[in-house]
Amino acid sequence: MRAATSRRSGVVPLTAAVLIIAAACAGSDDDSAPPSDATPETDAPSPVDADTPTATMPPSATSTGDGVDSVPAPDVSSAAPTTTTPEADFLPELVEGPCGGDPFENRDGVRCGTVAVPLDHADPTGPTIEIAVAQVSPIGDQLLTTDPVLRLQGGPGGGITDAVGGWADGDARERFGVVLIEYRGEPNSDPALVCDEKWAALVENLGVSDPFPAEADRIADAGERCAERAATDGIDVSRFDTPAIADDIELVRRALDVDRWNLIGISYGTTTAMEVMRRHPDSVRSAILDSVYPPERSTIADVEGGLDHLLAVFDDTCPPGSGCNPTDEAFSDRFRAITAALDENPAVTTLTDPITGEPFDALLDGGDFANAAWLAVWSGNVPDLVAGAVASDDPAAWTSAMQVVLDIFVADYGDSSLLMADAVECRDRGGALGRDAIDAAAVERPEFSSVFQYATYVGHGITCDRLDVGTIEGWTDPLVSDLPTLVVAGRWDAVTPPAWGEALLDGLPNGRFFEYPGLAHGTYAVTDCSESISHQFLADPTGEID
């Protein structure tokens, strides 16, 4: 079992921002963005519809008559907020080095390296840490914008710079330049705050069916050991939070000599983008917030609402007797019946240990089935995979669906920086988290108990009571910004439900909101439709969107 808290990694796991392969509008996908992991094949009828997205717009909007309302240019007359300038005397510099990947040889117009930033931005003469960076210059004469896109990944903890090869070779270069930044503490930045002990606890929990408190204790104990080891190594994990990440990003901008950039954040990346908008608005031309994770919300505190939202969408889209639910029962009733059946008779299947690579027997109960539905949203296998499993009376189909999703989760998140994720989530949202609240929720909604655990594996909740990192005061105030902002969401998203994104418009006088009926968590460039809306916005953030 590895026990490092500071290391580099050449593996980029799936993050909360993984794109899904599903149809939201008419038209085929293209590969203008780096390709996502393919959705596993399924024989289940697809419940995804191909309706056009719905738009929330100012009262003066007009309808084009084709199902998509034309959104007029927003009012940009109000004053922009004042930029916060971190450590004005600190001179950041990109130290160029090899690009990550498996393997990746540097292409023309692509550079990679690290930027040293203060561990504590309030002490610019103190210790520094390294932020991994990759920059891809645009090519061609058909650019949507000359200001680069800063692609902010979800998570936190997964990393992104090893994906530079996909951006360097993809069609997106013909439309804009791209900058990728590995957040402080992530795999290719230094230090990388990994926590393999939490994965060992996950594997152990998947092999048993213990009461929730016992399984949660394993997670908390593991997280506490990682934090103690980091302290022994001289790493102050209380310096890892979203405001610090936003200030890192500003220093990277200065190191790259970028005047302004266009933010594209997905999931936790929207949290980072909103903090950049709040702290450094003069550095931002526009922002696309996809699958919004606002500061005032917490995925663990809202697990129940997210899964209830998903079941309600299934009930609405897949009524009894439909192609995606050929049974005579409501989808949500069947879902709950399956969780109860698996609680009574857990299924045994084989998974792969993400650390050792060895197979192990997993005992999957009803909570694990609910967990698989939750993870399917994250990894892009909703709704077909979940619908096929719920529509079946064969326990083997339930196990097969869980195995597909858990294989993705267990294998592909294995090199995430889970201690970094713990620190960020507890620093940012610790007031909304806590073991007592999670234990109470698990008792009230036992069918979701494994989902409550899952949220801890990437840094939520249970471990916060064991970490001495404090909580940022006032950080959860809703965003207020005059910057042109496009907010997008997928109807099937149970992780960051569409209502979270639409609510942002209260503080965004120059914001627009689109909901894609056939997509889930992560919508950018998944279909021709979602890509077109984003690219229209990038070309003219204050113009109409058809």
XYZ file of C-alpha atoms in Angstrom:
546
model
C 0.000 0.000 0.000
C 1.497 3.339 -1.012
C 1.564 5.988 1.660
C 2.964 9.114 -0.010
C 1.387 12.489 0.564
C 3.619 14.390 -1.851
C 4.287 12.911 -5.258
C 3.639 13.381 -8.931
C 1.425 11.132 -10.992
C 1.264 10.414 -14.692
C -2.308 9.158 -14.499
C -5.326 11.405 -14.870
C -8.466 9.847 -13.388
C -12.006 10.617 -14.338
C -13.223 13.714 -12.535
C -16.574 15.076 -11.641
C -16.472 16.787 -14.972
C -16.422 13.779 -17.254
C -18.535 14.369 -20.371
C -21.323 11.969 -21.265
C -22.253 10.530 -24.630
C -25.961 11.210 -24.960
C -28.160 13.037 -27.428
C -29.609 16.331 -26.309
C -30.611 17.833 -29.665
C -30.812 16.697 -33.237
C -27.469 16.307 -35.001
C -24.384 14.212 -34.469
C -21.543 14.834 -32.102
C -18.174 15.941 -33.345
C -14.787 15.744 -31.725
C -14.001 19.427 -31.354
C -13.221 18.850 -27.672
C -10.942 16.112 -26.366
C -12.866 12.837 -26.496
C -14.519 11.572 -23.345
C -14.486 7.975 -22.180
C -17.043 6.036 -24.173
C -20.319 5.074 -22.565
C -20.600 1.288 -22.087
C -22.961 -0.361 -24.527
C -26.425 -1.262 -23.337
C -29.384 -2.990 -24.916
C -31.874 -0.978 -22.868
C -34.190 1.381 -24.761
C -32.932 4.917 -24.331
C -35.104 7.254 -22.266
C -33.176 10.255 -23.599
C -35.275 12.593 -25.674
C -33.935 14.828 -28.419
C -35.829 17.978 -27.510
C -34.191 21.353 -27.813
C -32.858 23.010 -24.667
C -34.864 25.468 -22.624
C -33.475 28.924 -22.040
C -33.990 31.356 -19.181
C -33.582 34.868 -20.491
C -34.345 38.528 -19.868
C -37.983 39.643 -20.336
C -37.164 41.242 -23.688
C -36.231 37.909 -25.268
C -37.979 36.889 -28.454
C -38.887 33.496 -29.819
C -37.447 32.282 -33.101
C -40.323 29.832 -33.536
C -38.021 26.821 -33.798
C -38.238 25.679 -30.188
C -35.198 27.614 -29.033
C -35.685 31.157 -27.905
C -33.295 33.769 -29.204
C -31.528 35.344 -26.249
C -30.798 39.030 -26.770
C -27.618 40.766 -25.771
C -27.460 41.297 -22.006
C -27.171 44.700 -20.389
C -23.505 45.336 -19.627
C -23.899 48.948 -18.569
C -23.389 48.409 -14.842
C -19.935 48.809 -13.340
C -17.643 45.797 -13.104
C -16.431 44.681 -9.682
C -12.969 45.584 -8.527
C -10.150 43.123 -9.086
C -8.270 41.759 -6.106
C -4.543 41.701 -6.910
C -2.599 39.028 -5.029
C 0.951 39.843 -3.922
C 1.658 42.626 -6.445
C 5.417 42.342 -5.864
C 5.478 38.582 -6.461
C 6.842 37.836 -9.946
C 5.466 34.499 -11.188
C 7.325 32.703 -13.947
C 6.627 29.605 -16.023
C 9.471 27.119 -15.745
C 9.028 25.054 -18.890
C 9.250 21.284 -18.757
C 7.930 18.191 -20.516
C 4.213 17.828 -21.000
C 2.436 14.991 -19.256
C 0.538 12.213 -20.922
C 1.116 8.645 -21.973
C 3.401 9.639 -23.639
C 3.143 13.146 -25.070
C 5.781 14.806 -27.223
C 5.585 18.583 -27.354
C 3.840 19.912 -30.439
C 4.384 23.310 -32.012
C 2.516 25.946 -30.066
C 2.244 23.786 -26.946
C 4.197 24.455 -23.782
C 4.049 22.931 -20.343
C 5.752 23.467 -17.022
C 5.194 24.755 -13.517
C 4.613 28.112 -11.853
C 5.765 28.634 -8.273
C 3.159 30.381 -6.093
C 3.112 31.223 -2.381
C 1.710 28.504 -0.154
C 0.076 31.353 1.764
C -0.869 34.264 -0.481
C -0.823 36.543 2.542
C 2.891 35.745 2.917
C 4.447 36.084 -0.563
C 7.989 35.798 0.822
C 7.222 32.492 2.540
C 7.329 28.917 1.205
C 6.154 28.241 -2.348
C 4.451 25.330 -4.053
C 4.393 24.370 -7.740
C 1.338 24.553 -9.995
C 1.417 22.396 -13.149
C 0.379 24.261 -16.299
C -0.176 23.405 -19.973
C -0.864 25.960 -22.703
C -2.069 25.208 -26.237
C -1.880 28.077 -28.728
C -4.625 28.415 -31.372
C -4.071 27.674 -35.043
C -5.939 28.773 -38.164
C -7.843 31.932 -39.068
C -11.355 30.988 -37.886
C -10.946 31.830 -34.207
C -13.998 32.493 -32.070
C -11.893 34.606 -29.719
C -8.268 35.670 -29.430
C -8.470 35.415 -25.625
C -7.658 31.864 -24.520
C -10.047 29.501 -22.757
C -9.077 28.522 -19.218
C -10.536 25.038 -18.824
C -11.264 24.423 -15.128
C -11.788 20.791 -14.194
C -14.127 19.308 -11.649
C -13.315 17.212 -8.647
C -11.434 18.589 -6.875
C -8.394 16.344 -6.811
C -8.277 14.682 -10.221
C -5.963 16.878 -12.259
C -6.117 17.889 -15.909
C -2.740 18.752 -17.445
C -2.091 15.229 -18.739
C -5.042 15.832 -21.081
C -3.020 18.407 -23.030
C -2.494 15.965 -25.890
C -6.216 15.810 -26.602
C -6.441 19.595 -26.764
C -3.271 19.861 -28.873
C -4.569 17.392 -31.461
C -8.271 18.316 -31.340
C -10.350 20.649 -33.485
C -10.791 23.072 -30.585
C -7.393 24.635 -31.418
C -8.903 26.004 -34.591
C -11.366 28.036 -32.500
C -9.426 29.176 -29.433
C -6.285 28.665 -27.404
C -6.522 26.638 -24.192
C -4.819 26.801 -20.804
C -4.965 23.871 -18.365
C -4.055 24.387 -14.715
C -3.591 21.641 -12.142
C -4.947 22.972 -8.852
C -2.638 23.113 -5.842
C -2.302 19.653 -4.319
C -3.440 17.749 -7.437
C -1.415 14.906 -8.996
C 0.973 16.857 -11.244
C 1.373 19.849 -8.951
C 3.787 19.681 -6.032
C 3.033 18.665 -3.339
C 0.404 16.190 -4.516
C -1.848 15.394 -1.569
C -2.847 11.802 -2.234
C -4.431 9.535 0.353
C -4.247 5.873 -0.599
C -5.523 4.856 2.819
C -8.974 6.114 1.849
C -8.951 3.807 -1.147
C -8.026 0.898 1.091
C -11.010 1.796 3.277
C -13.232 1.964 0.188
C -12.121 -1.476 -0.937
C -12.716 -2.881 2.532
C -16.195 -1.329 2.676
C -17.092 -2.750 -0.718
C -16.232 -6.216 0.557
C -18.568 -6.091 3.547
C -22.062 -4.951 4.404
C -21.487 -3.320 7.783
C -23.709 -0.685 9.401
C -23.092 2.792 8.035
C -21.281 4.174 11.128
C -18.671 1.400 11.026
C -17.976 1.933 7.332
C -17.875 5.702 7.804
C -15.361 5.314 10.645
C -12.975 3.517 8.286
C -13.120 6.495 5.917
C -12.637 9.041 8.692
C -9.762 7.117 10.263
C -8.000 6.870 6.891
C -8.401 10.569 6.146
C -7.094 11.477 9.579
C -3.976 9.338 9.089
C -3.244 11.070 5.773
C -3.621 14.503 7.330
C -1.306 13.558 10.211
C 1.323 12.292 7.796
C 1.103 15.479 5.739
C 1.686 17.522 8.894
C 4.738 15.375 9.670
C 6.002 16.165 6.152
C 5.591 19.873 6.896
C 2.526 20.376 4.675
C -0.095 22.778 6.015
C -3.288 21.392 4.462
C -5.284 24.364 5.763
C -3.727 26.371 2.904
C -5.602 24.332 0.294
C -8.951 25.941 -0.520
C -10.773 27.573 -3.428
C -9.814 31.206 -2.701
C -6.141 30.156 -2.690
C -6.680 28.285 -5.960
C -8.268 31.389 -7.509
C -5.238 33.469 -6.504
C -2.929 30.766 -7.929
C -4.814 31.087 -11.207
C -4.277 34.839 -11.263
C -0.525 34.376 -10.792
C -0.449 31.771 -13.579
C -2.217 34.280 -15.858
C 0.530 36.782 -15.160
C 3.241 34.164 -15.713
C 1.770 33.281 -19.124
C 1.342 36.966 -20.035
C -2.369 36.500 -20.753
C -4.439 39.705 -20.708
C -7.839 38.057 -20.207
C -9.289 34.631 -20.559
C -12.613 32.925 -21.025
C -13.459 30.609 -18.158
C -15.053 27.221 -18.839
C -15.703 25.408 -15.583
C -17.499 22.117 -15.081
C -18.784 20.887 -11.689
C -16.202 21.909 -9.044
C -14.589 23.865 -11.885
C -17.586 26.199 -11.701
C -16.797 26.774 -8.015
C -13.279 27.802 -9.005
C -14.542 29.919 -11.909
C -16.988 31.776 -9.676
C -14.214 32.555 -7.190
C -12.017 33.868 -10.020
C -14.954 36.010 -11.174
C -15.371 37.295 -7.643
C -11.690 37.983 -6.873
C -10.193 38.795 -10.287
C -12.974 40.003 -12.610
C -10.688 42.240 -14.676
C -8.872 39.105 -15.835
C -12.052 37.530 -17.231
C -13.664 38.187 -20.619
C -16.529 35.697 -20.177
C -17.510 32.597 -18.207
C -19.299 29.351 -19.063
C -20.520 27.577 -15.925
C -21.506 23.981 -16.693
C -23.170 21.808 -14.031
C -22.938 24.458 -11.358
C -21.585 23.665 -7.888
C -22.249 26.968 -6.085
C -20.419 27.913 -2.889
C -23.591 27.878 -0.811
C -24.416 24.259 -1.714
C -22.787 20.941 -0.845
C -23.179 17.716 -2.791
C -23.166 15.682 0.416
C -25.709 17.923 2.138
C -27.922 17.711 -0.957
C -27.475 14.037 -1.885
C -31.091 13.224 -1.075
C -32.452 16.063 -3.165
C -30.219 15.141 -6.095
C -31.243 11.489 -6.162
C -34.896 12.368 -5.637
C -34.538 14.729 -8.617
C -33.097 11.901 -10.727
C -35.898 9.497 -9.779
C -38.512 12.167 -10.533
C -36.996 12.711 -13.996
C -37.069 8.957 -14.603
C -40.700 8.746 -13.467
C -41.609 11.571 -15.832
C -39.600 10.277 -18.805
C -40.117 6.544 -18.317
C -43.739 5.955 -17.211
C -44.984 2.371 -16.853
C -45.291 0.672 -20.225
C -42.852 2.972 -22.004
C -39.876 1.799 -24.030
C -37.461 2.579 -21.194
C -39.763 1.098 -18.527
C -41.758 -1.790 -20.001
C -43.018 -2.827 -16.552
C -46.311 -1.825 -14.948
C -44.605 -0.093 -11.988
C -43.345 3.432 -11.496
C -39.591 3.685 -12.029
C -38.954 5.078 -8.536
C -40.964 2.235 -6.958
C -38.916 -0.362 -8.831
C -35.697 1.415 -7.855
C -36.599 1.273 -4.162
C -37.735 -2.367 -4.454
C -34.364 -3.323 -5.951
C -32.438 -1.575 -3.165
C -34.565 -3.433 -0.603
C -34.006 -6.781 -2.351
C -30.251 -6.261 -2.447
C -30.200 -5.262 1.210
C -31.850 -8.582 1.995
C -29.626 -10.600 -0.350
C -26.426 -8.703 -1.299
C -24.819 -9.601 -4.611
C -21.215 -10.784 -4.904
C -19.124 -9.534 -7.823
C -15.463 -8.925 -8.617
C -13.823 -5.491 -8.784
C -10.224 -4.343 -9.119
C -8.279 -2.733 -6.297
C -7.169 0.705 -7.628
C -3.907 0.597 -5.673
C -2.720 -3.009 -6.016
C -4.429 -3.811 -9.319
C -5.585 -7.101 -7.802
C -9.171 -8.387 -8.074
C -11.267 -8.606 -4.934
C -14.756 -9.814 -4.046
C -17.258 -7.008 -3.491
C -20.513 -7.481 -1.582
C -23.022 -5.077 -3.109
C -26.184 -4.182 -1.209
C -29.047 -1.784 -1.883
C -27.023 1.237 -0.873
C -24.385 0.258 -3.413
C -27.067 0.090 -6.105
C -28.177 3.646 -5.273
C -24.514 4.610 -5.268
C -24.113 3.168 -8.759
C -27.003 5.323 -9.997
C -25.353 8.380 -8.438
C -21.977 7.532 -9.978
C -23.585 6.853 -13.335
C -24.589 10.509 -13.471
C -21.015 11.481 -12.742
C -19.402 9.130 -15.246
C -21.836 9.699 -18.076
C -23.815 6.446 -18.112
C -27.186 7.951 -17.335
C -29.855 7.275 -18.224
C -29.501 4.143 -20.365
C -27.464 2.038 -17.950
C -29.626 2.799 -14.918
C -32.868 2.401 -16.876
C -31.823 -0.997 -18.198
C -30.960 -2.269 -14.746
C -34.131 -0.983 -13.078
C -36.348 -2.363 -15.826
C -34.932 -5.873 -15.321
C -36.137 -8.487 -12.848
C -32.819 -10.329 -13.100
C -30.444 -9.667 -10.171
C -27.575 -10.370 -12.568
C -28.542 -7.248 -14.525
C -28.437 -5.181 -11.342
C -25.000 -6.552 -10.484
C -23.736 -5.995 -14.037
C -24.776 -2.340 -13.992
C -23.167 -1.789 -10.596
C -19.985 -3.473 -11.740
C -19.682 -1.271 -14.840
C -20.082 1.926 -12.823
C -17.997 0.883 -9.823
C -15.201 -0.361 -12.100
C -15.026 3.131 -13.583
C -15.079 4.739 -10.160
C -12.688 2.396 -8.359
C -10.158 2.146 -11.202
C -10.177 5.663 -12.597
C -10.276 7.704 -9.389
C -7.441 5.750 -7.814
C -4.735 8.382 -8.325
C -6.825 11.375 -7.297
C -5.399 13.647 -4.618
C -7.998 12.770 -2.011
C -6.321 14.614 0.855
C -6.371 17.768 -1.260
C -10.068 17.169 -1.960
C -10.710 16.723 1.757
C -8.913 19.956 2.622
C -10.643 22.025 -0.076
C -14.145 20.766 0.605
C -13.779 21.042 4.378
C -12.232 24.512 4.198
C -14.833 25.714 1.702
C -18.017 24.047 2.916
C -17.196 22.637 6.336
C -20.131 24.485 7.830
C -22.499 22.433 5.663
C -20.763 19.145 6.440
C -20.213 17.039 9.528
C -20.419 13.500 10.766
C -23.526 14.019 12.910
C -25.529 15.355 9.975
C -24.342 12.548 7.685
C -25.118 9.829 10.237
C -28.605 11.271 10.725
C -29.207 11.393 6.971
C -28.048 7.793 6.581
C -30.547 6.672 9.238
C -33.364 8.657 7.661
C -32.593 7.517 4.104
C -30.755 4.176 4.425
C -31.172 3.474 0.718
C -28.735 6.327 0.069
C -26.181 5.442 2.771
C -23.512 4.301 0.315
C -23.935 7.523 -1.623
C -23.228 9.483 1.540
C -20.048 7.406 1.861
C -19.097 7.972 -1.755
C -19.172 11.719 -1.311
C -16.576 11.252 1.391
C -14.233 9.337 -0.856
C -13.570 12.465 -2.902
C -13.358 14.776 0.059
C -16.745 15.457 1.578
C -18.188 15.321 5.011
C -17.063 12.508 7.184
C -13.398 13.495 7.314
C -14.044 17.179 8.060
C -14.565 16.477 11.749
C -11.072 14.928 11.867
C -9.151 17.673 10.023
C -7.938 20.774 11.803
C -8.284 23.079 8.795
C -11.020 25.516 9.840
C -13.744 26.906 7.603
C -13.648 30.057 5.469
C -15.986 32.659 6.934
C -18.427 34.294 4.524
C -17.140 32.372 1.524
C -20.510 30.758 0.799
C -22.209 34.040 -0.101
C -23.896 33.690 -3.525
C -22.003 35.069 -6.516
C -22.794 38.591 -7.711
C -21.063 39.546 -10.970
C -21.686 41.716 -14.026
C -19.480 39.543 -16.229
C -21.162 37.946 -19.270
C -21.965 34.417 -18.115
C -23.500 31.373 -19.778
C -24.918 28.866 -17.297
C -25.763 25.397 -18.643
C -27.092 22.190 -17.081
C -28.310 18.705 -17.960
C -31.806 17.680 -16.949
C -30.619 14.271 -15.696
C -27.978 15.701 -13.370
C -28.457 14.436 -9.812
C -25.011 15.600 -8.677
C -25.490 19.320 -9.382
C -29.200 19.635 -10.267
C -30.219 22.233 -12.890
C -31.970 24.369 -10.255
C -28.586 25.178 -8.740
C -27.441 26.758 -11.975
C -30.650 28.622 -12.705
C -30.603 30.148 -9.223
C -27.309 31.866 -10.079
C -29.130 34.258 -12.387
C -30.303 36.217 -9.335
C -26.765 37.563 -9.021
C -25.848 37.590 -12.727
C -27.572 40.495 -14.500
C -25.691 39.547 -17.680
C -26.200 35.806 -17.383
C -28.149 33.321 -19.518
C -29.243 29.803 -18.545
C -29.839 26.776 -20.790
C -31.034 23.338 -19.689
C -30.364 20.398 -22.025
C -33.100 17.749 -21.673
C -31.000 14.753 -22.741
C -27.781 15.372 -20.820
C -26.599 14.832 -17.264
C -23.461 16.035 -15.451
C -21.147 17.898 -17.834
C -22.654 19.195 -21.090
C -19.964 21.258 -22.831
C -19.347 20.065 -26.416
C -21.172 16.777 -25.790
C -23.528 17.380 -28.729
C -23.591 19.709 -31.722
C -26.355 21.630 -29.958
C -24.548 22.213 -26.650
C -21.308 23.003 -28.453
C -23.007 25.496 -30.776
C -24.558 27.415 -27.896
C -21.220 27.582 -26.082
C -19.338 28.650 -29.191
C -21.862 31.355 -30.057
C -21.348 32.712 -26.579
C -17.539 32.553 -26.824
C -17.615 34.406 -30.142
C -19.781 37.205 -28.724
C -20.527 36.956 -24.987
C -22.945 39.899 -25.134
C -24.660 38.904 -28.390
C -27.742 36.870 -29.186
C -27.757 33.081 -28.921
C -29.962 31.239 -31.386
